Protein backbone atom coordinates (compact mmCIF):
# COMPACT_ATOMS: atom_id res chain seq x y z
CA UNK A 1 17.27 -16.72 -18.50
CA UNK A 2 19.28 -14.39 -16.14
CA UNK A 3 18.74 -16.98 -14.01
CA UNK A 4 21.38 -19.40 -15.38
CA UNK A 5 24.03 -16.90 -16.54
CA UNK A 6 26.95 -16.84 -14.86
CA UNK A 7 26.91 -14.37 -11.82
CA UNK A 8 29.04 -11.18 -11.25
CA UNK A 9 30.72 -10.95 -8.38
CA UNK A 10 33.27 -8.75 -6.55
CA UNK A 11 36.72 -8.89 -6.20
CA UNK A 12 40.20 -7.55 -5.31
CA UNK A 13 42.02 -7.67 -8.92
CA UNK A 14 41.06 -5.74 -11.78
CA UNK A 15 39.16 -8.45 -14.39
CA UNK A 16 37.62 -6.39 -16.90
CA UNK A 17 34.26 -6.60 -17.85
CA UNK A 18 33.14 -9.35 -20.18
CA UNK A 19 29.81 -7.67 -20.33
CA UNK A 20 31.02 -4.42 -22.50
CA UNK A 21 34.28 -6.02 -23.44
CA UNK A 22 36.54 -3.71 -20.99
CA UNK A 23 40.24 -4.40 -19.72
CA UNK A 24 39.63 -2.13 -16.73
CA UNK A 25 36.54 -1.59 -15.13
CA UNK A 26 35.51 -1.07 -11.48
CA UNK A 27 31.97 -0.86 -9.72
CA UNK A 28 31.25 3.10 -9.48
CA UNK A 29 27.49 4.55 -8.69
CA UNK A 30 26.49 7.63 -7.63
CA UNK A 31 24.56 8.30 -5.25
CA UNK A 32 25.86 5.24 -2.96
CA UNK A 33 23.66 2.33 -3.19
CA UNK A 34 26.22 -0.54 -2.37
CA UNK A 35 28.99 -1.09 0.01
CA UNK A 36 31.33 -1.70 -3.26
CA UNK A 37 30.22 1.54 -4.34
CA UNK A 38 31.31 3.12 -0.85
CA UNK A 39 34.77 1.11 -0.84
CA UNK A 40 35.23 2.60 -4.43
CA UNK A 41 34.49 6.18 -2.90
CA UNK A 42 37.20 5.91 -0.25
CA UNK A 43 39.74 4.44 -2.56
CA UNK A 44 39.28 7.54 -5.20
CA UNK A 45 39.72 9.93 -1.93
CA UNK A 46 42.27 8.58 -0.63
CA UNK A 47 43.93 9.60 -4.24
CA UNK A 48 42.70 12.69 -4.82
CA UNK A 49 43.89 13.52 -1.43
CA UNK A 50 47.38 12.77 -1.82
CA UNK A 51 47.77 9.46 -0.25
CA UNK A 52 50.87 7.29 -1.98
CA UNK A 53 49.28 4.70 -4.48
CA UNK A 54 52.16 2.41 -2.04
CA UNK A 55 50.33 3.30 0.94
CA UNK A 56 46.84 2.81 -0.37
CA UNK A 57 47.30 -0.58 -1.38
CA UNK A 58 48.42 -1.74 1.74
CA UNK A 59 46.10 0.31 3.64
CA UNK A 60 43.33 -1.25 1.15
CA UNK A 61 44.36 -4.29 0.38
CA UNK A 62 43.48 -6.71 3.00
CA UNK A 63 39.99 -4.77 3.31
CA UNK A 64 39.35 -4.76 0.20
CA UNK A 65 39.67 -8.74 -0.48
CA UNK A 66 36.90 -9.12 2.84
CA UNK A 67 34.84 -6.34 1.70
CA UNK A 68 34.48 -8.40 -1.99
CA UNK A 69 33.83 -11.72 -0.76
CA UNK A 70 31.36 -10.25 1.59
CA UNK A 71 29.37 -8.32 -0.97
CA UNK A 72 29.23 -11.11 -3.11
CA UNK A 73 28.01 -13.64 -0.88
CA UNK A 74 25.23 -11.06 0.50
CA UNK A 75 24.17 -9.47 -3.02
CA UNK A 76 23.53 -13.12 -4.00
CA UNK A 77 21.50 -13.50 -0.80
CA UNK A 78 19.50 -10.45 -0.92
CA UNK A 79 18.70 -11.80 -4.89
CA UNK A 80 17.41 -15.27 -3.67
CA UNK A 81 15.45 -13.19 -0.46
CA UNK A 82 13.68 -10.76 -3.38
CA UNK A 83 13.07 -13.45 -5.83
CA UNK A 84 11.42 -15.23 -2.91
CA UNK A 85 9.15 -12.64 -1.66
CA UNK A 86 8.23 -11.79 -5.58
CA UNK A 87 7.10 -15.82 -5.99
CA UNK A 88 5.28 -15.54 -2.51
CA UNK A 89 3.00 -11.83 -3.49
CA UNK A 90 2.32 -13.65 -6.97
CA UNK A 91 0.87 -16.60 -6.06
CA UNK A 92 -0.90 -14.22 -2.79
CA UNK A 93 -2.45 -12.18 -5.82
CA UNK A 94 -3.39 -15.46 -7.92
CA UNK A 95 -5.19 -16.94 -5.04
CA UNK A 96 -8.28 -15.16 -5.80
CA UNK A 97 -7.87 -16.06 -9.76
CA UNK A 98 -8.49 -19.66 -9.07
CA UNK A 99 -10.36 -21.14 -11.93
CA UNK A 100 -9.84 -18.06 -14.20
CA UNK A 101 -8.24 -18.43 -17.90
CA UNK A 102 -6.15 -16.66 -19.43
CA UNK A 103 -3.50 -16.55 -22.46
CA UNK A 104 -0.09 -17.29 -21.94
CA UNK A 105 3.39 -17.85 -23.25
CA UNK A 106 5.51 -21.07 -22.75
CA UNK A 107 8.64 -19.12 -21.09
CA UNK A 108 10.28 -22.52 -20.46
CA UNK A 109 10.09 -26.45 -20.69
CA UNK A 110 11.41 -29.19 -18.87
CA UNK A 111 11.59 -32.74 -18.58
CA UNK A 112 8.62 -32.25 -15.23
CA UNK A 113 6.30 -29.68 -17.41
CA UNK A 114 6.19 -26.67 -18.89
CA UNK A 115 6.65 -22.84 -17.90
CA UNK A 116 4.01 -20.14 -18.65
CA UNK A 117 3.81 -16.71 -18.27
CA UNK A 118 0.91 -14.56 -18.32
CA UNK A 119 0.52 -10.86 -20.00
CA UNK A 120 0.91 -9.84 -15.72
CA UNK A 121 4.31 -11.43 -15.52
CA UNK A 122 2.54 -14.04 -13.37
CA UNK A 123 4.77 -17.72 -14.17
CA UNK A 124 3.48 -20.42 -13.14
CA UNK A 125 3.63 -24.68 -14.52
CA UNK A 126 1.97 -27.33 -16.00
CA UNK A 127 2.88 -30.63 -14.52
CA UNK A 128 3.97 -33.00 -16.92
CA UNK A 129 1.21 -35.33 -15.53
CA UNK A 130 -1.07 -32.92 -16.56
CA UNK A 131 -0.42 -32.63 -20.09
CA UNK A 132 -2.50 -34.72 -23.16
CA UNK A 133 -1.13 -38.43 -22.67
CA UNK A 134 1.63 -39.31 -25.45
CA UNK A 135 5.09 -40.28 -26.24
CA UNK A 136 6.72 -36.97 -25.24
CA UNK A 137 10.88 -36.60 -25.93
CA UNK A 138 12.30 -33.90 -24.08
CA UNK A 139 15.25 -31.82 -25.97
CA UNK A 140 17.04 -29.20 -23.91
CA UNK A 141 18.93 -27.99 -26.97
CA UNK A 142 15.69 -27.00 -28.80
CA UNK A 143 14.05 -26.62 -25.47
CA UNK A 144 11.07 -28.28 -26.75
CA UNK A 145 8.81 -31.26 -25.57
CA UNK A 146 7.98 -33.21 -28.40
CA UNK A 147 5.20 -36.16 -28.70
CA UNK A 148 3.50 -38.06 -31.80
CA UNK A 149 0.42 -35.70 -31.22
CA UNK A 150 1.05 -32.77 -29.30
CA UNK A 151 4.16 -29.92 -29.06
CA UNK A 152 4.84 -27.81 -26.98
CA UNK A 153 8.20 -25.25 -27.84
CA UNK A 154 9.51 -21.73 -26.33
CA UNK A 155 7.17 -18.70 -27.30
CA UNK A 156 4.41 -20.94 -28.15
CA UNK A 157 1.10 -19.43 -26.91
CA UNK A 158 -1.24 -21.67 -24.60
CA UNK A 159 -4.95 -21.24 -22.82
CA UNK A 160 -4.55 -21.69 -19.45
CA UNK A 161 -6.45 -21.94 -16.58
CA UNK A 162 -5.48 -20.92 -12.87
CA UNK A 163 -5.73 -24.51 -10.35
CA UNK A 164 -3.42 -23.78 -7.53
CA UNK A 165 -1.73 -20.99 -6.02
CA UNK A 166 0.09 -21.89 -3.05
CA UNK A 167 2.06 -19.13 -0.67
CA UNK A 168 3.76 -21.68 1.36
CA UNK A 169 5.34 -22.98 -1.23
CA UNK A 170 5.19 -19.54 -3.24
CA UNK A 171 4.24 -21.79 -6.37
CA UNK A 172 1.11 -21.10 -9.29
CA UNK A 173 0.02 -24.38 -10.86
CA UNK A 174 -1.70 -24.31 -14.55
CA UNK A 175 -3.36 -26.16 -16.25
CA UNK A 176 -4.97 -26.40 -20.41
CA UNK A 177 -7.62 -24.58 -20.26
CA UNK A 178 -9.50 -27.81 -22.49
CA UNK A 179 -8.07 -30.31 -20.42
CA UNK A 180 -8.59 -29.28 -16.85
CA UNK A 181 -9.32 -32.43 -14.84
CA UNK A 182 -12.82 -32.48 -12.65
CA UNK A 183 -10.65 -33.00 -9.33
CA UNK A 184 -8.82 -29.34 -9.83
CA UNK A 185 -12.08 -27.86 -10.80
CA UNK A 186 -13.72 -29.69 -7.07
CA UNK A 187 -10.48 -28.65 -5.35
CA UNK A 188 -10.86 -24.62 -6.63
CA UNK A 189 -14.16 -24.31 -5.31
CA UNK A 190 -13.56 -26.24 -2.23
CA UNK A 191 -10.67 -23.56 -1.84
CA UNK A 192 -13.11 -19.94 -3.03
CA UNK A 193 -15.59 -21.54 -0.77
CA UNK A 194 -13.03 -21.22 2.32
CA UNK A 195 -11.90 -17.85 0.96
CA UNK A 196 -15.18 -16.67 1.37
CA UNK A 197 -15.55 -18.02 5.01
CA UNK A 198 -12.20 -16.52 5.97
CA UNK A 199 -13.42 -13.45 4.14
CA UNK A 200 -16.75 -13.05 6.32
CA UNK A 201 -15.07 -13.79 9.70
CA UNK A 202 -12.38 -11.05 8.86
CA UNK A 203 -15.29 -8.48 8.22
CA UNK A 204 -16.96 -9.40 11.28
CA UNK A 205 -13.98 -8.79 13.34
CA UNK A 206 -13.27 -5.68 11.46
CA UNK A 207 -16.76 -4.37 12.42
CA UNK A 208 -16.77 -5.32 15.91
CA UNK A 209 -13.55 -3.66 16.41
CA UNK A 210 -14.51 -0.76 13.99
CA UNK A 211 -17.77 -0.55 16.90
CA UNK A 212 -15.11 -0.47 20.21
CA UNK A 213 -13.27 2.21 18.95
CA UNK A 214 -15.87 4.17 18.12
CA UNK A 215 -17.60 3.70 21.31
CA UNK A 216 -13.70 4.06 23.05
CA UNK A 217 -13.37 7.65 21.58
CA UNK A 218 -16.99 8.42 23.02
CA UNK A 219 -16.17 10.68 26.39
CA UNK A 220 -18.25 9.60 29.31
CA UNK A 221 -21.04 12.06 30.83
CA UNK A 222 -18.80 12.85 33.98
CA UNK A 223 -16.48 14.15 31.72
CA UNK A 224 -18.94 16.66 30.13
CA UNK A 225 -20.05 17.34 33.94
CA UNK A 226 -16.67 17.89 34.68
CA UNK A 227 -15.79 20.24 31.76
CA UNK A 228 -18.73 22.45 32.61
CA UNK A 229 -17.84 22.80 36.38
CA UNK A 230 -14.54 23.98 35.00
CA UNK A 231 -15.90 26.58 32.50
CA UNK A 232 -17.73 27.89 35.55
CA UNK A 233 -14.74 27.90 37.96
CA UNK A 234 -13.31 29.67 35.32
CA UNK A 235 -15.65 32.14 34.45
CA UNK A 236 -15.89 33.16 38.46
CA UNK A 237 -12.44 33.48 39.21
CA UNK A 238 -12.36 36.03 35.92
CA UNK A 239 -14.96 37.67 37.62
CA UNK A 240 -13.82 38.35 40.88
């Protein structure tokens, strides 16, 4: 849903606020978390410090315009950079769910399949493919997908089973838990069989580098030699 709402952005000329229905409104945090918020500190300075409101616009002006366009365009990158390393740890942590079933929610549908999200905020689709076979209209108002048999609407609650999880594509692939076809079930444990490979060779290279620092840290006997010729050099030269 937030999604496709319109986006805020930044700019020079006072807008208002749509959200809470305000004729003036400007970004303001404390403590500073955004460069807005740090243009918005100097400007208020520069006022309570005396500075002619004349002066202050054309000082801030031209800035001001750059330093909007500039926050906009990289707040709206850092979003699409966080949404994509979100997608990628998801379907990471689903990778060793494969096969599993759980309950979901239908969080969205479209004309290629259907959205569901699990209790964990995991989200991931059913291909249309992969649905029961029937004569399926798709409405976007009512945001349902429609057949002579078989529904499927927003909110409506689903058994699911994990078939893919793919990082590289940071996408989780579901499908009905009653209707999961025998190639996903041959491709899941042709992919938990090569987990557990990958998992064995990463233990044995843990261990055999577990055993060279161990034996690393271990101080050789000339050391010990040499320690105790010390302790004696010492303990003469006290002496005399």
């Amino acid at each position: 849903i937030l999604r496709t709402m319109m986006k805020a952005r930044y700019a020079p000329e006072c807008l208002g606020h749509f959200g809470i229905a305000s004729t003036f409104y400007c970004h303001f945090t404390t403590p500073i978390r955004r460069y807005p918020d740090l243009m918005i500190h100097r400007i208020i300075k520069a006022a309570l410090n005396g500075q002619k409101a004349r002066d202050s616009r054309i000082h801030f002006e031209e800035i001001v315009a750059k330093a909007s366009e500039q926050s906009s365009l990289t707040e709206k990158r850092a979003d699409e950079v966080e949404r994509e390393v979100d997608d990628y740890k998801k379907a990471l942590y689903m990778k060793q769910y494969l096969g599993e079933v759980y309950e979901g929610v239908i969080s969205g549908v479209q004309e290629f399949g259907v959205f569901v999200e699990l209790d964990n905020t995991i989200e991931g689709m059913i291909k249309f493919e992969n649905l029961p076979i029937d004569n399926y209209d798709y409405d976007p108002r009512a945001v349902q997908l429609s057949g002579s048999k078989h529904s499927y609407s927003l909110g409506d609650k689903v058994q699911v089973m994990v078939v893919a999880a793919n990082t590289h594509t940071r996408r989780i692939e579901f499908e009905l838990a009653d209707r999961v076809k025998p190639s996903s079930l041959e491709e899941i444990a042709r992919q938990k069989d090569k987990s557990n490979k990958e998992k064995m060779v990463r233990g044995k290279k843990s261990s055999a580098t577990s055993k060279q620092t161990k034996h690393s840290n271990k101080k050789p006997d000339f050391y010990k030699k040499k320690s105790k010729w010390r302790k004696d050099r010492e303990y003469n030269d006290y002496n005399y």
